[in-house]
Tab-separated table of C-alpha atoms in Angstrom:
chain	number	residue	atom	x	y	z
A	1	MET	CA	118.133	-55.079	92.879
A	2	GLY	CA	118.164	-58.837	93.086
A	3	LEU	CA	120.666	-61.325	91.839
A	4	VAL	CA	119.349	-64.229	89.757
A	5	ILE	CA	121.550	-67.346	89.515
A	6	ASN	CA	120.651	-69.997	87.032
A	7	SER	CA	122.417	-73.277	87.071
A	8	CYS	CA	122.233	-76.307	84.872
A	9	TYR	CA	123.719	-79.777	85.393
A	10	TYR	CA	124.223	-82.352	82.630
A	11	ASP	CA	125.678	-85.735	83.391
A	12	ALA	CA	127.187	-87.159	80.203
A	13	PHE	CA	127.763	-90.497	81.842
A	14	PRO	CA	124.659	-91.376	83.947
A	15	GLU	CA	125.080	-94.052	86.574
A	16	GLU	CA	124.094	-97.554	85.526
A	17	GLU	CA	121.058	-99.024	87.205
A	18	ILE	CA	122.009	-101.604	89.805
A	19	ILE	CA	119.993	-104.749	89.686
A	20	ILE	CA	120.039	-107.051	92.671
A	21	ASP	CA	119.507	-110.757	91.847
A	22	ASP	CA	116.142	-112.159	92.863
A	23	PRO	CA	116.403	-115.896	93.669
A	24	ASP	CA	112.932	-116.353	92.118
A	25	THR	CA	113.953	-114.736	88.850
A	26	PRO	CA	115.528	-117.138	86.334
A	27	ILE	CA	119.034	-116.148	85.265
A	28	GLU	CA	118.810	-117.383	81.692
A	29	ASP	CA	116.225	-118.739	79.326
A	30	VAL	CA	115.283	-122.401	79.711
A	31	SER	CA	115.325	-124.596	76.586
A	32	TYR	CA	112.727	-127.258	76.282
A	33	GLN	CA	114.992	-129.358	74.055
A	34	SER	CA	118.169	-129.236	76.082
A	35	ASP	CA	116.921	-128.534	79.629
A	36	ILE	CA	113.445	-129.996	79.984
A	37	ILE	CA	113.334	-133.108	77.757
A	38	PRO	CA	116.202	-134.802	79.609
A	39	LEU	CA	114.188	-134.519	82.828
A	40	TRP	CA	111.504	-136.832	81.305
A	41	ALA	CA	114.021	-139.736	81.026
A	42	GLN	CA	113.045	-140.971	84.467
A	43	CYS	CA	109.303	-140.507	83.737
A	44	VAL	CA	108.818	-142.346	80.432
A	45	GLY	CA	108.721	-145.723	82.107
A	46	CYS	CA	105.084	-144.874	83.057
A	47	HIS	CA	104.403	-141.833	80.838
A	48	ASN	CA	105.005	-143.663	77.567
A	49	GLY	CA	101.608	-143.272	75.894
A	50	ASN	CA	99.753	-145.433	78.349
A	51	GLU	CA	99.569	-142.899	81.218
A	52	PRO	CA	99.029	-139.176	80.561
A	53	PRO	CA	100.880	-137.062	79.879
A	54	ASP	CA	102.877	-138.941	77.180
A	55	LEU	CA	106.498	-137.752	77.873
A	56	ARG	CA	108.237	-139.487	74.977
A	57	ASP	CA	110.546	-137.091	73.183
A	58	ASN	CA	108.646	-136.811	69.962
A	59	VAL	CA	105.264	-136.050	71.467
A	60	SER	CA	105.836	-134.606	74.965
A	61	TYR	CA	105.688	-130.894	74.086
A	62	ASN	CA	102.256	-131.076	72.365
A	63	GLU	CA	100.958	-133.368	75.080
A	64	LEU	CA	102.015	-131.029	77.874
A	65	LEU	CA	100.426	-128.038	76.191
A	66	ASN	CA	97.164	-129.982	75.889
A	67	GLY	CA	95.996	-129.368	79.486
A	68	PHE	CA	99.080	-129.900	81.609
A	69	VAL	CA	100.875	-126.538	81.182
A	70	VAL	CA	99.570	-123.035	81.114
A	71	PRO	CA	102.338	-121.061	79.302
A	72	GLY	CA	103.474	-118.145	81.443
A	73	ASP	CA	101.698	-119.419	84.639
A	74	ALA	CA	103.454	-122.240	86.449
A	75	GLU	CA	101.146	-121.809	89.517
A	76	SER	CA	98.155	-122.756	87.388
A	77	SER	CA	99.893	-125.628	85.515
A	78	THR	CA	98.953	-129.146	86.422
A	79	LEU	CA	102.536	-130.296	85.644
A	80	TYR	CA	104.073	-127.905	88.158
A	81	LYS	CA	101.463	-128.771	90.832
A	82	THR	CA	102.143	-132.536	90.467
A	83	LEU	CA	105.885	-131.976	90.895
A	84	LEU	CA	105.099	-130.223	94.174
A	85	GLY	CA	102.290	-132.648	95.156
A	86	VAL	CA	99.969	-129.574	95.643
A	87	GLY	CA	96.378	-130.106	94.703
A	88	ALA	CA	97.414	-133.173	92.708
A	89	PRO	CA	99.198	-136.468	93.443
A	90	LEU	CA	102.986	-136.073	93.802
A	91	MET	CA	104.973	-137.099	90.782
A	92	PRO	CA	107.137	-139.002	90.669
A	93	PRO	CA	105.313	-141.122	93.249
A	94	GLY	CA	106.886	-141.372	96.615
A	95	SER	CA	109.902	-139.069	95.945
A	96	GLN	CA	109.896	-135.357	95.154
A	97	TRP	CA	112.400	-134.008	92.688
A	98	PRO	CA	115.136	-131.680	94.007
A	99	ASP	CA	114.231	-127.987	93.989
A	100	SER	CA	116.718	-127.390	91.114
A	101	LYS	CA	114.757	-129.635	88.736
A	102	ILE	CA	111.341	-128.287	89.913
A	103	ASN	CA	112.522	-124.739	89.477
A	104	LEU	CA	113.842	-125.479	86.019
A	105	VAL	CA	110.326	-126.628	84.945
A	106	LYS	CA	108.776	-123.652	86.726
A	107	ASP	CA	111.038	-121.238	84.952
A	108	TRP	CA	110.414	-122.903	81.579
A	109	ILE	CA	106.601	-122.544	82.077
A	110	ASN	CA	106.848	-118.972	83.322
A	111	GLN	CA	109.014	-118.084	80.360
A	112	GLY	CA	106.086	-119.102	78.045
A	113	ALA	CA	106.704	-122.887	77.782
A	114	LEU	CA	108.414	-122.508	74.404
A	115	ASN	CA	109.444	-125.391	72.241
A	116	ASN	CA	112.958	-124.196	71.904
């Protein structure tokens, strides 16, 4: 005669998933209005309607989405490439932005390039 033991385990409080921060993952949503538009302040001297893209506040978003930004894909976006000087002339000319500014633009594009 054999003995059958049946056991069941139920964890009423499952462990929370631990997520390790990835430095390439944006921590929060980037706002075009409050985070990105202020970056253009140093660009509008040249990009004021005479030199594309037009980065004046009232037209910059539509201008960027007209061939300079691929929403959701910074690596394919002309804007991002010019900030790095990769496959396009470096902008601003002669001095690359700090990584923090470039990453802000990258995150905004990768988050869908919303006009928020």
